[in-house]
Amino acid sequence: MKPAVEIFPQTPHIDAMANTIVPPPWRIPESAVTPESVHRNRRRFLRDLGFGAAGTLALASAGNGYSQSAVPSTAAGTNAAGTGRYPARRNPDFDPKWKLSDEKTAATYNNYYEFSTQKDRVHRLVDGFVITPWPVEIYGLCEKPWKGDLNELIAEFGLEERIYRFRCVEAWAMIVPWTGFPLAKLLEKVVPKSDAKFVRFETVARPTQMPAYTRLVSNGYPLPYNEGLRIDEAMHPLTLVATGIYGKALPKQHGAPARLVVPWKYGYKSIKSIVKIELISRQPATLWETLAPDEYPFESNVNPTVPHPRWSQATERMIDTGDRVPTQPYNGYGEAVAKLYKKS
Ligand SMILES: Nc1nc2c(c(=O)[nH]1)N[C@H]1C(S)=C(S)[C@@H](COP(=O)(O)O)O[C@H]1N2
Ligand SMILES: [Mo]
């Protein structure tokens, strides 16, 4: 494998045609294309050669590229999920040298409809949302259904940091460092049965702590918020359960204490504050697809050539700088995921 510095261009290049900044193509790391078993063997091989903990430490001490102070974390003074584990070691396979979006802009420009449909208000309405303890349930078509606290999963799987592009269907985008663990680890733990073809996720229902909840229900929103993925999408190494962002526990407006991040799909697939995960045989009806199937279909892969019925998806606006950049197929992750959608 080539070293990360060679794989990732250091700076975005300027598109000569328009006044747009084109992000460099993201090179897919070996970990996202190699079966996990091969990966494990390679790790063992490196360890046998003496590249174990020492190499890990050297990477952890490198600068992380963001400051630690801009936005208060939910972990401050509490026993929120994963306290003491932030910042987690950055996975060198997911360290493309892109300029990160401004942390404070990301934390004050949120879609979390249960609190408010106005992005700049969500962060001011989350204080009363209780996230400790956080029972999680994973059940349905699996050999070993599991029920427990999120902290047990974090202790079992550990946490890593990854820099991902994130693209909302509304044509805004950001580049952020998430902390979390691959969803595949959790799914492997419960051992899916062969008829488990889809995974359904559900956000916690807290009408008394979520100021817009009751109004949304009266307006016909089928809450609790829910989403779904095909099992192969859910098992893909890019699919992350995020518990942190910018080196600390997730602020509540970002979906504390645990949310999904599916970087090649529009943002609404990345469901927040998850309490239930169900393995099922048929494609589930999801919240946004139920409300407007032609605008928010189940698959929802980022695609510049398929316009939303009410706007173009050809370009996107970076939330902090306002730069307009071309939308990339699969949000830049095609090399890793396009194969999932090849018709056989
Ligand atoms: N429960 C829940 N999850 C949700 C949403 C929501 O309204 N409720 N909004 C989605 C949408 S449309 C986007 S773009 C992302 C926004 O995540 P962010 O606020 O952390 O940037 O969360 C997604 N997850
Ligand atoms: Mo979104």
Coordinates of C-alpha atoms and ligand atoms in Angstrom, one line a residue:
M1 CA 0.0 0.0 0.0
K2 CA 1.2 3.5 -0.8
P3 CA 1.7 5.9 2.1
A4 CA -1.2 8.3 2.8
V5 CA 0.8 11.4 1.8
E6 CA 1.2 10.1 -1.8
I7 CA -2.4 9.0 -2.0
F8 CA -4.0 12.3 -1.0
P9 CA -3.3 15.6 -2.9
Q10 CA -2.4 18.3 -0.3
T11 CA -4.6 21.1 -1.6
P12 CA -7.7 21.6 -3.7
H13 CA -6.9 22.8 -7.2
I14 CA -8.6 25.8 -8.8
D15 CA -10.9 25.2 -11.7
A16 CA -9.7 27.5 -14.5
M17 CA -13.2 27.7 -16.1
A18 CA -15.3 29.0 -13.3
N19 CA -14.7 30.6 -9.9
T20 CA -15.2 27.3 -8.2
I21 CA -12.9 25.2 -6.0
V22 CA -12.8 21.6 -7.1
P23 CA -12.0 19.2 -4.2
P24 CA -9.3 16.7 -5.1
P25 CA -10.6 13.2 -5.8
W26 CA -10.5 11.1 -2.7
R27 CA -8.4 8.0 -3.2
I28 CA -10.1 5.0 -1.8
P29 CA -8.1 3.4 1.1
E30 CA -7.3 -0.2 1.0
S31 CA -9.5 -0.7 4.1
A32 CA -12.6 0.2 2.0
V33 CA -11.9 -2.2 -0.8
T34 CA -10.2 -5.1 0.9
P35 CA -12.2 -7.8 2.7
E36 CA -11.9 -7.5 6.5
S37 CA -10.2 -10.9 6.8
V38 CA -7.3 -9.9 4.5
H39 CA -7.1 -6.7 6.5
R40 CA -6.8 -8.5 9.8
N41 CA -4.1 -10.7 8.4
R42 CA -2.2 -7.7 7.2
R43 CA -2.4 -6.2 10.6
R44 CA -1.1 -9.3 12.2
F45 CA 1.7 -9.4 9.7
L46 CA 2.7 -5.8 10.6
R47 CA 2.5 -6.5 14.2
D48 CA 4.8 -9.5 13.8
L49 CA 7.2 -7.3 12.0
G50 CA 7.1 -4.9 15.0
F51 CA 4.9 -2.2 13.6
G52 CA 2.2 -2.3 16.3
A53 CA 1.6 0.1 19.1
A54 CA 4.6 2.3 18.3
G55 CA 3.4 3.2 14.9
T56 CA 0.0 4.0 16.3
L57 CA 1.4 6.4 18.8
A58 CA 3.4 8.2 16.3
L59 CA 0.3 8.9 14.2
A60 CA -1.8 9.9 17.2
S61 CA 0.7 12.7 18.1
A62 CA 0.5 14.3 14.7
G63 CA -1.5 17.6 14.6
N64 CA -5.2 17.0 14.0
G65 CA -5.9 20.2 12.1
Y66 CA -8.6 21.7 14.2
S67 CA -8.8 23.6 17.5
Q68 CA -10.4 22.1 20.6
S69 CA -12.4 25.0 21.9
A70 CA -14.9 26.4 19.5
V71 CA -18.0 24.5 20.4
P72 CA -18.9 22.9 23.8
S73 CA -19.2 19.2 23.7
T74 CA -21.9 17.2 25.4
A75 CA -19.2 15.4 27.3
A76 CA -18.1 18.4 29.4
G77 CA -18.8 17.5 33.0
T78 CA -21.0 14.5 32.2
N79 CA -20.6 10.8 31.6
A80 CA -21.8 11.2 28.0
A81 CA -21.0 8.4 25.6
G82 CA -17.3 7.8 25.2
T83 CA -16.1 10.4 27.7
G84 CA -12.3 10.3 28.0
R85 CA -11.9 8.8 24.5
Y86 CA -11.7 12.1 22.6
P87 CA -9.9 13.0 20.5
A88 CA -9.7 9.5 19.1
R89 CA -6.8 8.4 16.9
R90 CA -7.4 9.5 13.3
N91 CA -7.5 6.6 10.9
P92 CA -4.7 7.4 8.4
D93 CA -6.8 5.8 5.6
F94 CA -9.4 8.5 6.0
D95 CA -7.1 11.5 6.3
P96 CA -7.4 13.3 3.0
K97 CA -5.6 16.6 3.4
W98 CA -8.8 18.7 2.8
K99 CA -9.5 21.9 4.5
L100 CA -12.1 21.2 7.2
S101 CA -15.3 23.2 7.4
D102 CA -15.5 25.7 10.3
E103 CA -16.6 23.9 13.4
K104 CA -18.9 26.6 14.7
T105 CA -20.7 27.0 11.4
A106 CA -21.3 23.2 11.3
A107 CA -22.7 23.3 14.9
T108 CA -25.1 26.2 14.2
Y109 CA -26.5 25.1 10.8
N110 CA -28.3 21.9 11.5
N111 CA -31.2 19.8 10.2
Y112 CA -32.8 18.2 13.2
Y113 CA -36.5 18.7 12.6
E114 CA -37.7 17.3 15.9
F115 CA -36.2 20.5 17.5
S116 CA -36.8 23.0 14.8
T117 CA -37.1 23.2 11.1
Q118 CA -34.9 26.3 11.2
K119 CA -31.3 25.4 11.0
D120 CA -29.9 28.3 13.0
R121 CA -32.3 27.5 15.9
V122 CA -31.7 23.8 16.5
H123 CA -28.5 24.4 18.6
R124 CA -30.4 26.7 21.0
L125 CA -33.2 24.3 21.7
V126 CA -31.3 21.1 22.6
D127 CA -30.3 21.8 26.2
G128 CA -33.2 19.8 27.7
F129 CA -32.5 16.8 25.6
V130 CA -31.3 14.0 27.9
I131 CA -28.7 11.6 26.4
T132 CA -27.4 9.8 29.4
P133 CA -28.0 6.9 29.8
W134 CA -28.6 5.8 26.2
P135 CA -30.1 2.3 25.8
V136 CA -29.8 0.9 22.3
E137 CA -31.5 -2.1 20.9
I138 CA -30.5 -4.2 17.8
Y139 CA -32.9 -6.9 16.9
G140 CA -34.9 -8.6 14.1
L141 CA -33.4 -11.1 11.7
C142 CA -30.1 -11.9 13.6
E143 CA -28.7 -14.7 15.6
K144 CA -27.7 -12.6 18.6
P145 CA -30.0 -9.6 19.2
W146 CA -28.5 -7.1 21.6
K147 CA -29.8 -4.6 24.1
G148 CA -27.6 -2.4 26.2
D149 CA -26.0 1.0 26.7
L150 CA -24.2 2.8 24.0
N151 CA -21.1 3.0 26.3
E152 CA -20.8 -0.8 26.2
L153 CA -20.5 -0.7 22.4
I154 CA -17.9 2.1 22.5
A155 CA -15.9 0.1 25.0
E156 CA -16.1 -3.0 22.8
F157 CA -15.3 -1.4 19.5
G158 CA -13.2 1.6 20.4
L159 CA -13.4 4.9 18.5
E160 CA -11.5 6.3 15.5
E161 CA -11.6 9.6 13.7
R162 CA -12.3 10.0 9.9
I163 CA -12.5 13.0 7.7
Y164 CA -15.5 12.8 5.4
R165 CA -17.4 15.0 3.0
F166 CA -21.0 15.4 4.0
R167 CA -23.7 16.5 1.4
C168 CA -27.3 17.5 2.2
V169 CA -30.0 17.0 -0.4
E170 CA -30.5 20.8 -0.1
A171 CA -27.2 21.3 -2.0
W172 CA -25.0 22.4 0.9
A173 CA -21.9 20.5 1.9
M174 CA -19.2 20.3 4.6
I175 CA -16.0 18.5 5.4
V176 CA -15.8 17.3 9.0
P177 CA -13.8 14.9 11.2
W178 CA -16.3 12.4 12.7
T179 CA -15.4 10.1 15.5
G180 CA -17.1 6.7 15.7
F181 CA -17.0 3.0 14.8
P182 CA -18.0 1.2 11.6
L183 CA -21.6 0.0 11.7
A184 CA -20.3 -3.3 10.3
K185 CA -18.8 -4.1 13.7
L186 CA -22.2 -3.8 15.4
L187 CA -23.9 -5.8 12.7
E188 CA -21.2 -8.5 12.8
K189 CA -21.7 -8.7 16.6
V190 CA -25.4 -9.6 16.2
V191 CA -24.8 -12.1 13.3
P192 CA -27.4 -11.2 10.6
K193 CA -29.4 -14.1 9.3
S194 CA -29.4 -14.8 5.5
D195 CA -32.8 -13.3 5.0
A196 CA -31.8 -9.9 6.6
K197 CA -31.7 -7.8 3.4
F198 CA -32.3 -4.3 5.0
V199 CA -31.6 -2.4 8.1
R200 CA -34.0 0.0 9.7
F201 CA -32.9 2.7 12.1
E202 CA -35.1 4.8 14.5
T203 CA -34.4 8.0 16.4
V204 CA -35.5 8.4 20.0
A205 CA -39.1 9.7 20.5
R206 CA -39.0 12.5 23.1
P207 CA -42.0 14.8 22.5
T208 CA -41.4 16.6 25.8
Q209 CA -37.7 17.3 25.1
M210 CA -38.0 18.0 21.4
P211 CA -39.8 21.3 21.0
A212 CA -41.1 20.7 17.4
Y213 CA -42.0 17.0 17.8
T214 CA -45.8 17.3 18.5
R215 CA -46.3 20.0 15.8
L216 CA -44.5 17.7 13.2
V217 CA -46.8 14.8 14.1
S218 CA -49.9 17.0 13.7
N219 CA -48.5 18.0 10.3
G220 CA -48.4 14.4 9.2
Y221 CA -44.7 13.5 9.8
P222 CA -44.5 9.8 10.6
L223 CA -42.2 10.3 13.7
P224 CA -40.1 8.9 15.2
Y225 CA -37.6 9.8 12.5
N226 CA -36.5 6.6 10.8
E227 CA -34.3 5.6 7.9
G228 CA -33.1 2.5 6.2
L229 CA -30.2 1.0 4.2
R230 CA -29.7 -2.2 2.2
I231 CA -27.7 -4.7 4.3
D232 CA -24.7 -4.4 1.9
E233 CA -24.8 -0.6 2.3
A234 CA -25.0 -0.9 6.1
M235 CA -22.1 -3.4 6.1
H236 CA -19.9 -1.1 3.9
P237 CA -16.7 0.0 5.6
L238 CA -17.5 3.6 5.0
T239 CA -20.8 3.5 6.9
L240 CA -20.1 4.9 10.4
V241 CA -21.8 5.2 13.7
A242 CA -20.6 8.6 14.8
T243 CA -20.4 9.5 18.5
G244 CA -18.2 12.5 18.1
I245 CA -17.1 15.4 15.8
Y246 CA -14.1 17.7 15.8
G247 CA -12.4 15.6 18.4
K248 CA -15.1 15.5 21.1
A249 CA -18.4 13.9 21.9
L250 CA -21.2 15.0 19.5
P251 CA -22.9 18.2 20.4
K252 CA -26.7 17.4 20.7
Q253 CA -27.6 19.3 17.6
H254 CA -25.4 17.0 15.5
G255 CA -27.4 13.9 16.8
A256 CA -25.8 13.0 20.1
P257 CA -25.1 10.5 21.5
A258 CA -24.9 8.4 18.3
R259 CA -25.9 9.0 14.7
L260 CA -25.3 7.4 11.4
V261 CA -23.0 8.8 8.7
V262 CA -23.3 7.4 5.2
P263 CA -21.0 9.7 3.2
W264 CA -22.1 8.8 -0.3
K265 CA -25.8 9.4 0.3
Y266 CA -27.7 12.6 0.9
G267 CA -27.7 13.8 4.5
Y268 CA -31.2 12.7 5.5
K269 CA -30.0 9.1 5.4
S270 CA -27.6 9.9 8.2
I271 CA -30.2 9.5 11.0
K272 CA -29.5 11.1 14.4
S273 CA -29.8 10.0 18.0
I274 CA -30.4 6.3 17.2
V275 CA -32.1 4.0 19.7
K276 CA -33.3 1.1 17.5
I277 CA -31.7 -0.9 14.7
E278 CA -33.8 -3.7 13.1
L279 CA -32.7 -6.3 10.6
I280 CA -35.5 -7.0 8.2
S281 CA -36.2 -8.8 4.9
R282 CA -38.1 -6.1 3.0
Q283 CA -37.2 -2.5 2.2
P284 CA -38.7 -0.4 5.0
A285 CA -40.9 2.7 4.5
T286 CA -38.8 5.6 5.6
L287 CA -39.8 9.0 6.9
W288 CA -38.7 11.2 4.0
E289 CA -39.7 8.7 1.3
T290 CA -43.2 8.4 2.8
L291 CA -43.6 12.2 2.8
A292 CA -42.3 12.8 -0.7
P293 CA -41.1 9.7 -2.7
D294 CA -40.1 11.6 -5.8
E295 CA -38.0 14.1 -3.8
Y296 CA -36.4 11.7 -1.2
P297 CA -36.2 8.2 -2.6
F298 CA -34.9 5.3 -0.5
E299 CA -31.6 5.0 -2.3
S300 CA -30.6 8.7 -2.3
N301 CA -27.1 8.4 -3.6
V302 CA -25.5 11.7 -4.3
N303 CA -25.7 12.3 -8.0
P304 CA -25.0 15.6 -9.9
T305 CA -26.9 14.4 -13.0
V306 CA -30.2 13.7 -11.2
P307 CA -31.8 17.0 -10.2
H308 CA -34.1 17.3 -7.2
P309 CA -37.6 18.1 -8.6
R310 CA -37.3 21.6 -7.3
W311 CA -33.6 22.4 -7.8
S312 CA -30.4 21.3 -9.5
Q313 CA -27.9 19.0 -7.8
A314 CA -25.0 19.9 -10.2
T315 CA -23.2 22.0 -7.6
E316 CA -23.1 22.4 -3.9
R317 CA -22.4 25.3 -1.5
M318 CA -19.8 24.8 1.3
I319 CA -21.5 26.0 4.5
D320 CA -18.7 28.1 5.8
T321 CA -17.0 29.7 2.9
G322 CA -20.0 29.8 0.6
D323 CA -17.8 28.4 -2.2
R324 CA -19.8 26.6 -5.0
V325 CA -18.2 23.4 -6.0
P326 CA -19.3 20.7 -8.5
T327 CA -21.2 17.9 -6.9
Q328 CA -19.3 14.6 -7.2
P329 CA -21.0 11.3 -8.1
Y330 CA -21.5 9.4 -4.8
N331 CA -20.1 12.5 -3.1
G332 CA -16.6 11.5 -4.2
Y333 CA -16.8 8.0 -2.9
G334 CA -17.6 6.2 -6.2
E335 CA -14.4 4.2 -6.2
A336 CA -15.5 2.6 -3.0
V337 CA -19.3 2.2 -3.5
A338 CA -20.2 2.3 -7.2
K339 CA -19.8 -1.4 -7.4
L340 CA -22.7 -1.8 -5.0
Y341 CA -25.0 -0.4 -7.7
K342 CA -23.7 -2.3 -10.8
K343 CA -26.6 -4.2 -12.3
S344 CA -25.5 -7.8 -12.7
Ligands
LIG1 N1 -33.6 12.4 13.7 C1 -33.2 13.1 12.7 N2 -32.1 12.8 12.0 C2 -31.7 13.6 11.0 C3 -32.4 14.8 10.6 C4 -33.6 15.1 11.4 O1 -34.3 16.1 11.1 N3 -33.9 14.3 12.4 N4 -32.0 15.5 9.5 C5 -31.1 14.9 8.5 C6 -30.6 15.8 7.5 S1 -31.7 16.3 6.3 C7 -29.3 16.1 7.5 S2 -28.6 17.1 6.2 C8 -28.4 15.7 8.6 C9 -27.7 17.0 9.2 O2 -26.7 16.7 10.1 P1 -26.0 17.8 10.9 O3 -27.0 18.8 11.5 O4 -25.2 17.1 11.9 O5 -25.1 18.5 9.9 O6 -29.0 15.0 9.6 C10 -30.0 14.1 9.2 N5 -30.5 13.3 10.3
MO2 MO -30.3 17.2 4.7

